[in-house]
XYZ file of C-alpha atoms in Angstrom:
724
model
C 54.723 67.701 71.922
C 55.393 66.844 75.671
C 55.739 70.616 76.602
C 52.231 71.187 75.620
C 50.908 68.726 77.977
C 52.136 69.739 81.251
C 49.173 71.325 82.721
C 46.404 68.871 81.853
C 45.685 66.369 79.060
C 42.893 68.609 77.682
C 42.942 70.256 74.299
C 45.280 73.351 73.692
C 43.169 76.901 73.646
C 44.409 80.211 73.093
C 45.010 80.941 76.676
C 47.254 77.936 76.788
C 49.087 78.961 73.730
C 49.585 82.474 74.937
C 51.123 80.991 78.290
C 53.523 79.018 76.501
C 54.918 82.077 74.511
C 55.256 84.002 77.759
C 57.074 81.287 79.682
C 59.334 80.674 76.496
C 59.915 84.265 76.043
C 61.066 85.073 79.633
C 63.443 81.812 79.527
C 61.692 80.165 82.595
C 62.091 76.126 82.647
C 58.731 74.366 83.794
C 58.550 71.150 85.393
C 55.524 68.864 86.206
C 56.243 66.058 88.922
C 53.915 63.030 89.299
C 54.937 62.648 92.784
C 53.453 59.400 93.355
C 54.849 57.661 90.209
C 57.985 59.835 90.239
C 57.817 60.799 86.525
C 59.067 64.427 85.605
C 58.114 66.251 82.494
C 59.847 69.365 81.300
C 59.382 72.163 78.742
C 62.139 73.122 76.100
C 63.659 75.619 78.464
C 64.013 73.313 81.318
C 65.703 70.699 79.094
C 67.767 73.516 77.536
C 68.986 75.031 80.695
C 70.753 71.946 81.369
C 72.142 71.095 77.801
C 69.482 68.542 76.810
C 66.761 68.050 74.350
C 63.219 67.482 75.361
C 63.330 64.008 73.936
C 66.402 63.196 76.242
C 64.235 64.048 79.169
C 61.115 62.412 78.070
C 61.650 59.459 80.375
C 63.225 61.021 83.647
C 61.785 60.145 86.889
C 62.627 61.927 90.114
C 65.070 59.280 91.362
C 67.109 59.619 88.310
C 66.855 63.521 88.412
C 68.106 63.624 91.768
C 71.192 62.412 91.058
C 71.832 65.224 88.822
C 71.777 67.285 92.113
C 74.977 68.962 93.744
C 75.202 66.288 96.842
C 75.168 69.305 99.331
C 72.021 70.609 97.548
C 70.157 67.237 97.495
C 70.067 67.220 101.352
C 68.670 71.015 101.313
C 66.332 70.151 98.632
C 64.942 67.259 100.468
C 64.481 69.114 103.650
C 62.686 71.784 101.764
C 60.378 69.235 100.105
C 59.703 67.248 103.391
C 58.638 70.975 104.937
C 56.585 71.804 101.995
C 54.735 68.213 102.020
C 54.072 68.746 105.543
C 52.314 72.184 105.399
C 54.974 74.012 106.961
C 55.544 76.157 103.845
C 53.048 77.267 101.369
C 55.737 77.137 98.512
C 58.702 75.008 97.777
C 61.686 77.366 96.918
C 65.362 76.685 96.844
C 68.679 77.658 95.114
C 70.536 74.759 94.085
C 72.994 73.083 91.757
C 72.243 70.842 88.781
C 74.704 69.120 86.654
C 74.916 70.120 83.164
C 75.316 67.784 80.270
C 78.672 68.798 79.800
C 79.701 68.057 83.351
C 79.775 71.513 84.945
C 76.890 72.787 87.626
C 74.397 75.153 86.815
C 72.810 77.213 89.299
C 69.039 77.594 89.313
C 66.227 79.027 91.603
C 63.738 76.050 91.937
C 60.195 76.830 92.998
C 57.140 74.805 92.993
C 53.813 73.949 94.691
C 51.535 70.695 95.422
C 48.512 71.053 93.335
C 46.772 67.761 93.851
C 46.534 65.984 96.977
C 44.979 62.444 98.035
C 42.019 61.982 100.557
C 44.794 61.301 103.088
C 46.447 64.572 102.472
C 49.410 62.921 100.517
C 50.878 64.936 97.437
C 50.203 63.599 94.052
C 51.152 66.152 91.748
C 53.773 69.072 91.958
C 54.300 71.791 89.461
C 57.114 74.518 89.400
C 59.807 76.194 87.582
C 63.578 76.510 87.221
C 65.316 80.091 86.640
C 68.857 80.006 85.612
C 70.565 82.156 88.404
C 74.235 80.766 87.191
C 75.169 84.568 86.290
C 73.755 85.891 89.301
C 75.446 83.394 91.641
C 78.904 84.189 89.618
C 78.544 87.928 90.361
C 77.663 87.282 94.188
C 80.501 85.012 94.450
C 83.083 87.716 92.812
C 81.516 90.203 95.012
C 82.054 88.180 97.920
C 85.546 87.435 97.050
C 85.839 91.125 96.209
C 84.728 92.171 99.630
C 86.713 89.665 101.531
C 89.997 90.743 99.448
C 89.310 94.339 100.207
C 88.786 93.409 103.731
C 92.135 91.494 103.921
C 93.906 94.155 101.738
C 92.643 96.788 104.563
C 93.659 94.740 107.444
C 97.292 94.263 105.963
C 97.570 97.752 104.974
C 95.821 98.977 108.092
C 93.665 101.237 105.826
C 89.781 101.495 106.934
C 87.410 103.169 104.832
C 84.475 105.743 105.816
C 81.347 107.335 104.139
C 79.501 110.241 105.325
C 75.800 110.836 104.174
C 75.301 114.491 104.652
C 71.692 114.264 103.828
C 70.928 111.822 106.758
C 74.307 112.420 108.912
C 74.561 108.679 108.989
C 78.301 107.701 109.146
C 79.695 104.303 107.990
C 82.812 102.898 108.882
C 84.382 99.561 107.298
C 85.773 96.634 109.608
C 89.305 98.049 109.259
C 88.360 101.366 110.566
C 86.624 99.728 113.540
C 89.962 97.602 114.118
C 92.119 100.793 113.805
C 90.064 102.317 116.815
C 90.252 99.246 118.852
C 86.627 98.589 118.637
C 83.847 96.859 116.739
C 80.189 97.666 115.247
C 78.729 95.991 118.311
C 80.785 97.988 120.673
C 80.779 101.463 119.042
C 78.201 103.676 117.002
C 80.132 105.895 114.817
C 79.268 109.678 114.627
C 81.165 112.831 113.470
C 81.535 114.156 116.872
C 82.794 111.034 118.460
C 85.065 110.528 115.690
C 86.616 114.043 116.014
C 86.769 113.604 119.945
C 89.114 110.629 119.499
C 91.740 113.116 117.843
C 94.646 114.808 120.072
C 93.742 118.562 120.690
C 95.725 119.941 118.051
C 94.686 117.638 115.425
C 90.939 117.947 116.529
C 91.341 121.474 115.582
C 93.064 120.696 112.327
C 90.347 117.875 111.521
C 87.335 120.276 112.269
C 88.629 122.902 110.179
C 89.215 120.475 107.248
C 85.563 119.047 107.637
C 84.215 122.333 107.826
C 85.681 123.084 104.592
C 84.776 119.839 102.889
C 81.093 120.304 104.027
C 80.757 124.095 103.267
C 83.191 124.613 100.280
C 83.468 121.082 98.738
C 87.291 120.987 99.474
C 88.952 117.504 100.079
C 91.938 116.908 102.481
C 94.632 114.524 102.953
C 96.081 114.957 106.473
C 98.489 113.068 108.907
C 97.039 113.468 112.636
C 97.412 112.081 116.032
C 94.406 110.173 117.727
C 93.618 108.012 120.635
C 91.755 104.759 120.088
C 88.790 103.714 122.205
C 91.383 101.908 124.485
C 93.433 105.096 124.907
C 96.225 103.594 122.632
C 98.117 106.710 120.620
C 98.108 106.095 116.927
C 99.425 108.196 113.974
C 96.710 108.306 111.166
C 96.470 109.552 107.513
C 92.847 110.694 107.068
C 91.663 111.586 103.474
C 88.404 113.092 102.167
C 86.680 113.103 98.774
C 83.765 115.301 98.296
C 80.664 114.266 96.183
C 78.502 117.084 94.908
C 75.155 117.461 93.553
C 74.421 120.955 92.075
C 77.568 122.312 93.731
C 76.422 121.149 97.224
C 78.370 118.586 99.133
C 76.061 115.496 99.853
C 78.587 112.660 100.486
C 82.057 112.622 101.858
C 84.322 109.653 101.371
C 87.672 108.803 102.492
C 90.237 106.654 104.351
C 91.602 105.892 107.992
C 95.269 104.352 107.800
C 97.459 103.520 110.714
C 101.068 105.091 110.055
C 102.475 104.719 113.332
C 105.158 102.511 111.869
C 106.062 104.935 109.048
C 105.964 107.966 111.491
C 108.042 106.293 113.970
C 110.693 105.480 111.466
C 110.379 109.134 109.860
C 110.825 110.580 113.460
C 114.006 108.410 114.037
C 115.367 109.012 110.554
C 114.930 112.848 111.166
C 116.694 112.557 114.582
C 119.489 110.483 112.570
C 119.504 112.929 109.983
C 119.822 115.932 112.500
C 122.731 113.841 114.348
C 124.312 113.225 111.084
C 124.002 116.853 109.940
C 125.584 117.815 113.451
C 128.520 115.435 112.804
C 128.777 116.633 109.233
C 128.753 120.040 110.457
C 131.484 119.334 112.946
C 133.506 117.409 110.269
C 133.079 120.280 107.782
C 134.214 122.801 110.515
C 137.098 120.863 111.599
C 138.336 120.150 108.121
C 137.605 123.538 106.972
C 138.334 126.069 109.784
C 141.527 126.979 111.649
C 140.824 126.106 115.311
C 142.336 129.273 116.744
C 140.731 131.927 114.763
C 138.224 130.158 113.123
C 139.029 131.669 109.745
C 138.871 129.194 106.621
C 142.049 126.993 106.645
C 144.221 125.792 103.823
C 141.728 123.326 102.546
C 138.915 125.695 102.296
C 140.990 128.152 101.001
C 141.835 126.138 97.922
C 138.101 125.567 97.627
C 137.513 129.227 97.488
C 140.380 130.018 95.150
C 138.875 127.301 92.573
C 135.453 129.023 92.980
C 137.352 132.414 92.275
C 139.279 131.114 89.057
C 135.567 130.025 87.938
C 133.841 133.101 88.393
C 136.578 135.197 87.151
C 136.162 133.097 83.791
C 132.328 133.568 83.760
C 132.311 137.379 84.780
C 135.522 138.319 82.923
C 136.882 139.919 86.266
C 139.889 139.830 88.157
C 140.904 138.548 91.881
C 143.991 139.068 93.852
C 145.698 136.535 96.045
C 147.324 138.476 99.064
C 149.927 136.448 101.067
C 150.349 138.135 104.631
C 153.026 137.506 106.983
C 153.103 139.500 109.992
C 156.369 141.237 110.780
C 157.700 141.168 114.267
C 155.359 138.473 115.480
C 157.957 135.906 116.601
C 159.607 138.368 118.749
C 156.397 139.247 120.626
C 155.664 135.293 120.975
C 159.046 134.748 122.291
C 158.909 137.724 124.861
C 155.370 137.442 126.064
C 154.585 133.571 125.543
C 152.252 131.751 123.195
C 148.941 132.586 124.955
C 149.439 136.342 124.140
C 150.777 135.396 120.659
C 147.633 133.387 120.268
C 145.225 136.320 121.250
C 147.498 138.514 118.979
C 146.589 136.505 116.030
C 142.961 136.316 116.777
C 142.928 140.017 116.942
C 144.819 140.317 113.902
C 142.533 138.229 111.930
C 139.528 140.247 112.958
C 141.473 143.448 112.135
C 142.305 142.013 108.373
C 138.655 140.544 108.127
C 137.470 143.980 108.870
C 139.585 145.872 106.276
C 138.360 143.332 103.542
C 135.216 143.923 101.496
C 131.909 141.680 101.668
C 132.496 138.695 99.506
C 136.301 138.657 100.089
C 138.143 135.663 101.982
C 140.366 135.572 104.643
C 142.278 132.468 105.536
C 144.995 131.504 108.259
C 147.185 128.824 106.586
C 149.427 128.544 109.793
C 151.552 130.465 112.153
C 151.414 133.954 111.528
C 150.672 133.543 107.829
C 147.247 134.753 106.255
C 145.885 134.688 102.921
C 143.196 137.166 101.571
C 141.153 136.471 98.480
C 140.354 139.977 97.080
C 137.418 139.107 94.696
C 135.085 140.603 91.743
C 137.930 143.189 90.732
C 136.797 145.083 87.425
C 140.634 146.457 87.049
C 143.740 144.983 88.940
C 144.475 148.556 90.488
C 141.190 148.018 92.702
C 143.027 145.756 94.930
C 145.503 148.528 96.113
C 142.856 150.187 98.296
C 141.915 147.154 99.846
C 145.708 146.042 100.633
C 146.264 149.541 102.071
C 143.652 149.069 104.303
C 144.971 145.818 105.378
C 148.261 147.320 106.038
C 147.001 150.018 108.280
C 144.792 147.802 110.287
C 147.694 145.409 111.106
C 150.077 148.249 111.916
C 147.793 149.807 114.387
C 148.544 149.595 118.115
C 146.721 146.339 119.529
C 145.766 145.834 123.080
C 146.455 142.175 124.372
C 146.284 141.281 128.115
C 146.795 145.027 129.070
C 149.713 145.041 126.881
C 149.987 147.410 124.004
C 151.675 145.565 121.129
C 152.637 146.676 117.666
C 153.130 144.751 114.650
C 153.306 145.319 110.766
C 152.521 143.011 107.808
C 154.546 142.007 104.480
C 151.997 141.417 101.742
C 153.001 139.367 98.568
C 150.030 139.868 95.784
C 149.456 138.079 92.501
C 146.293 138.660 90.253
C 144.445 136.245 88.348
C 143.915 136.033 85.301
C 147.255 137.861 84.649
C 148.819 134.909 86.434
C 147.264 132.128 84.887
C 148.306 129.737 87.341
C 146.254 127.040 89.260
C 145.525 127.436 92.851
C 148.966 126.205 94.371
C 150.747 128.255 91.707
C 148.816 131.333 92.687
C 149.840 130.872 96.265
C 153.198 130.181 95.618
C 153.535 133.088 93.421
C 152.105 135.472 96.289
C 154.323 133.750 98.759
C 157.512 134.987 96.455
C 156.074 138.302 96.233
C 155.715 138.359 100.182
C 159.332 137.945 100.385
C 160.256 140.570 98.301
C 157.837 142.841 100.268
C 160.066 141.877 103.398
C 163.097 142.714 101.345
C 162.092 145.874 100.597
C 161.485 147.217 104.205
C 158.524 145.229 105.648
C 155.041 147.059 106.167
C 154.150 147.261 102.330
C 153.103 145.132 99.387
C 154.495 143.797 96.423
C 152.872 142.463 93.382
C 154.160 139.401 91.538
C 155.878 140.114 88.317
C 154.675 137.448 86.098
C 156.676 138.242 83.111
C 160.107 137.853 84.314
C 159.127 134.875 86.666
C 161.248 131.897 86.294
C 159.049 129.818 87.885
C 156.352 130.387 85.084
C 159.169 129.172 82.599
C 159.894 126.247 84.889
C 156.285 125.102 84.823
C 156.032 125.362 81.092
C 159.094 123.228 80.429
C 157.550 120.596 82.742
C 154.531 120.545 80.704
C 156.314 120.123 77.581
C 158.282 117.205 79.334
C 155.190 115.375 80.652
C 153.429 115.836 77.103
C 156.508 114.045 75.716
C 156.521 111.204 78.279
C 152.889 110.567 77.233
C 153.899 110.787 73.640
C 156.827 108.288 74.232
C 154.624 105.656 76.152
C 156.644 106.261 79.492
C 153.628 106.071 81.610
C 152.603 102.655 83.209
C 149.762 101.580 85.559
C 150.370 99.824 88.922
C 147.313 98.279 90.507
C 146.784 98.239 94.489
C 144.117 95.314 95.645
C 141.082 95.984 97.501
C 139.980 93.400 100.063
C 136.780 92.432 101.902
C 138.248 92.005 105.469
C 135.450 89.845 106.321
C 136.441 86.887 103.899
C 139.565 88.206 102.504
C 138.289 88.206 99.137
C 140.002 90.497 96.694
C 137.195 92.647 95.377
C 138.864 95.222 93.071
C 142.218 97.147 92.568
C 142.970 100.777 92.020
C 144.874 101.681 88.939
C 147.706 104.156 89.913
C 149.913 105.944 87.391
C 153.592 105.887 87.472
C 156.001 107.732 85.217
C 158.896 105.105 84.017
C 161.334 108.030 83.589
C 164.499 107.152 81.464
C 166.784 108.944 83.907
C 165.089 109.403 87.199
C 163.547 106.085 87.381
C 160.051 105.091 88.600
C 158.456 108.426 89.557
C 155.262 108.522 91.823
C 152.241 110.520 90.758
C 153.028 113.416 93.080
C 155.995 114.381 91.144
C 154.016 115.140 87.927
C 150.207 114.882 88.483
C 149.905 118.223 90.295
C 151.483 120.129 87.320
C 148.826 118.861 84.643
C 145.638 119.097 87.299
C 144.407 122.174 86.079
C 145.791 121.849 82.404
C 144.404 119.992 79.445
C 147.238 117.672 79.461
C 145.640 116.239 82.568
C 142.627 115.092 80.607
C 144.805 113.581 77.810
C 146.615 111.524 80.739
C 143.242 110.530 82.063
C 142.121 109.398 78.831
C 145.249 107.127 78.477
C 144.627 105.839 82.037
C 141.078 104.843 81.205
C 142.078 102.997 77.925
C 144.879 101.220 79.478
C 142.639 100.039 82.312
C 140.229 98.661 80.284
C 142.710 96.962 77.936
C 144.182 95.246 81.344
C 140.700 94.389 82.538
C 139.990 92.579 79.299
C 143.325 90.654 79.348
C 142.975 89.538 82.996
C 139.207 88.200 82.150
C 140.660 86.217 79.119
C 142.778 84.755 81.882
C 139.946 83.911 84.126
C 140.750 86.817 86.717
C 137.483 88.464 87.433
C 138.304 91.608 89.108
C 137.189 95.367 89.170
C 139.454 98.190 88.239
C 139.047 101.699 89.801
C 140.503 104.851 87.822
C 140.975 108.134 89.478
C 139.313 110.971 87.426
C 140.402 114.642 87.825
C 137.754 117.412 88.110
C 138.840 118.956 84.797
C 138.649 115.605 82.910
C 134.986 115.115 84.698
C 134.046 118.327 83.200
C 135.337 117.594 79.799
C 132.284 117.946 77.369
C 132.900 114.594 75.543
C 133.703 112.469 78.539
C 130.717 110.287 78.149
C 130.848 110.033 74.655
C 134.646 108.847 74.462
C 133.744 106.451 77.191
C 130.948 104.710 74.949
C 133.591 104.517 72.127
C 136.310 103.030 74.614
C 133.726 100.452 75.711
C 132.749 99.667 72.097
C 136.092 97.768 71.671
C 135.392 95.529 74.741
C 132.107 93.478 73.856
C 132.906 91.042 76.951
C 132.779 94.282 79.237
C 131.266 93.311 82.494
C 129.029 96.078 84.586
C 130.629 97.303 87.545
C 133.910 95.845 86.551
C 135.090 99.844 86.133
C 134.875 102.312 88.636
C 135.612 106.128 88.613
C 137.083 107.713 91.558
C 136.292 111.443 92.118
C 137.079 113.894 94.836
C 134.270 115.975 96.259
C 135.663 119.237 94.838
C 134.733 117.751 91.474
C 130.893 118.135 92.042
C 131.355 121.654 93.569
C 132.183 123.221 90.290
C 129.022 122.122 88.364
C 126.970 119.711 90.602
C 124.126 119.229 88.023
C 126.595 118.533 85.018
C 128.487 115.795 87.272
C 125.380 114.321 88.708
C 124.405 114.076 84.850
C 127.545 112.463 83.850
C 127.443 109.866 86.708
C 123.948 108.779 85.653
C 125.071 108.535 82.068
C 128.127 106.472 82.824
C 125.818 103.981 85.382
C 123.844 103.266 82.348
C 127.202 102.073 80.538
C 127.792 99.654 83.714
C 130.566 102.406 85.087
C 130.079 102.879 88.760
C 131.608 105.896 90.709
C 133.153 106.578 94.085
C 133.891 109.641 96.301
C 137.495 109.279 96.965
C 139.583 111.159 100.191
C 136.042 111.602 101.829
C 136.331 113.398 105.034
C 139.315 115.904 103.745
C 137.216 117.893 101.418
C 133.905 119.415 101.348
C 131.887 116.376 102.861
C 128.561 117.727 102.544
C 125.410 115.464 103.011
C 123.994 117.270 100.036
C 126.371 115.195 97.659
C 125.887 111.910 99.421
C 122.362 112.383 99.230
C 121.949 113.450 95.310
C 125.025 111.971 93.645
C 124.344 108.403 92.642
C 127.814 106.884 93.605
C 128.216 103.554 94.812
C 131.620 103.693 97.217
C 132.585 106.104 99.857
C 136.678 105.897 100.491
C 137.627 107.280 103.841
C 140.685 109.438 103.659
C 143.864 107.489 104.595
C 144.883 110.337 107.062
C 142.232 109.351 109.118
C 142.767 105.651 108.895
C 146.461 105.752 109.492
C 146.093 107.800 112.576
C 142.958 105.897 113.935
C 144.591 103.735 116.651
C 145.987 106.537 118.305
C 143.692 109.378 117.416
C 140.452 109.153 119.299
C 139.107 112.094 117.035
C 140.136 110.187 113.666
C 138.454 106.967 115.014
C 135.299 108.976 115.761
C 135.402 110.699 112.223
C 135.645 107.304 111.125
C 132.495 106.308 112.829
C 130.716 109.275 111.606
C 131.614 108.536 108.129
C 130.484 104.882 108.401
C 127.119 105.863 109.813
C 126.853 108.184 106.937
C 127.451 105.657 104.610
C 124.709 103.387 105.806
C 121.966 106.016 105.752
C 123.145 106.618 102.019
C 123.356 102.963 101.284
C 127.079 103.329 100.222
C 129.746 100.739 100.755
C 132.817 102.385 102.692
C 136.475 101.691 101.627
C 139.245 102.427 104.223
C 142.379 103.548 102.422
C 145.645 103.449 104.258
C 145.244 100.108 106.270
C 149.147 99.440 107.244
C 148.832 96.990 110.109
C 146.598 93.868 111.089
C 145.266 96.238 114.013
C 143.835 98.683 111.558
C 142.065 95.951 110.060
C 140.605 94.356 113.213
C 139.581 98.077 114.135
C 137.805 98.853 111.001
C 135.907 95.503 111.250
C 134.745 96.355 114.806
C 133.388 99.616 113.396
C 131.568 98.121 110.381
C 133.904 98.857 107.767
C 134.814 95.956 105.595
C 136.546 96.839 102.220
C 140.220 97.914 102.882
C 143.200 98.719 100.977
C 146.698 99.961 101.892
C 150.286 98.966 102.395
C 149.270 96.463 105.169
C 147.587 94.378 102.233
C 149.852 95.003 99.381
C 151.769 98.070 97.783
C 150.567 99.060 94.281
C 151.734 96.043 91.898
C 152.679 95.782 88.471
C 150.304 94.295 86.213
C 152.375 91.529 85.306
C 153.040 90.464 88.977
C 149.379 90.810 90.034
C 148.067 87.111 88.955
C 150.751 85.680 91.180
C 150.048 88.021 94.094
C 146.380 86.854 93.867
C 147.452 83.149 94.077
C 149.884 83.788 97.033
C 147.260 86.099 98.507
C 144.583 83.264 98.463
C 146.999 80.869 100.027
C 148.059 83.127 102.721
C 145.604 86.074 103.080
C 147.514 87.887 105.984
C 147.846 91.692 106.658
C 151.287 92.529 107.567
C 152.592 95.478 109.468
C 154.088 98.104 107.358
C 153.671 100.967 109.542
C 157.356 101.236 110.257
């Protein structure tokens, strides 16, 4: 066979056989080139390496073979041969690509040597070998690509790596680490001491301690520090360390350097923004909830505290008293000595009453010379008597105001929960009624509301019965008030507003009946009817090609109803064409106060059903940042009282600006209610608020009239002045 003849034409011997076995075993391709004639001879492996049989390569010469070389490698091979033939290299060796029979290139390490020269020192015969290095080159290429990708990734992410060999003390930096420090390997030789020196003093102390703990106690770290580059540029860096141990001793530290300057700058700006927002929120909260004269809770915060007292009373089976306090003789002092003296007297009276209360009780000024106290956590109703007596004594004691000794007294009306089971408004009304009886009884005393004989309770129960009858008789209807994007005048939705089509009194606004049921299970039943009616109307409009979203007001009691989500799923199951985000629930902030975790859970479950949420009347309630941050709502509706007066009241305008900025931070869409004039629309647009609703756009519209209104609005989308 040909491969048996590549060394000489002599007979084979044992040594030659042995050599053949070794060559074949290690997979080396052997070639024999008769330089003068150009004939090339290969062994089996040399042919197999390129996909040929030995017979197919039996008559190959160098010129034919060179055509199988990659064009780039052919040039390199010719140069290497010329160098070897001229005696400038002892061995010919080159890595090149040869064309495989199947059409792809194979990398080989080709090496050889001239073994015969003529008398003119010209090469006659050359013997060599081919080693398949395709896999090695593939791995090298992968490593190169990976290295380049890592380097580019580090550059894009501004993350560099470092490694410290604790045995040798050598510190290695990747290219990006040099770039982060505004230097290069040619300019700077990294050392631990030099690296530490570039940190700012406070950061130097931190990194020094962290390195000591890593080296001596094998404790890694992840730190955010401040440093200077070699050019003196200040940067924020994140640096980490992972410790490699041998026998419990640290031998190598590995970590990253990351330039987080932009992130820290954004973080600092956000922290400053949050601080400013917190201050704005605190100012809003204080303005909304505290009396400007006495700094006591006002009527809004009192209602919230009363609701909390009701919930706590239910949990703990305790009583609480609502004391309505009216100052006897105040009007006379105010008339005789002026308002300045009257105001100072009210401040002192507020302080005296507060001092007579216990820790945990609440005192509120609700206007004029009227105060309300919540006497909380009573094991027995009679416990309030001692506190009420102290209040009477504190008010009736002589008070010095601007060197004048003034004497007043108090008439106090009291009602006790849960003996009086009304909602906050009813409790306050009953205490007010009892206060008038105290005045009739001679003043400077307190009177407890007589629940059993109170006509108001009877009237209330009668009203509830009539409202229940109205629900059963289908006397309620929904009207819809459009919401418009002021930028393009597109109608983006409507708010469903309930009306009572009373057979005798005519169409009644919700204020005429909803307050009566707000804290009653009947309110929840009405809420269910509103949701179902809105869904039915939504489906009907969609069948007409009217693609519009409907928002529905949900009372706190209904939102806390245990089957709220389950019943909503049931309602939606009847409308297979329901589109996500076409139904929105509007809730007031107090809804979340009662049970924040529950409300948050309900909102998230409703979102999964395609129903979004809005916070209604924002700014007039609790207005806490925590609810904006943690409640997954979509819209923020500015209370209409701010919008209506924004053109004349700079404080209201400032509050609106603050709310808009809050909404931006929490990625909420602002909806402004109470838009009554074109000027309101222009002012809101200038402040960055685009969604609006109000009488300037349209009053609530019956459902059968809305399609025509939409057509007319599209033809002539003009805000009108309805402020008069």
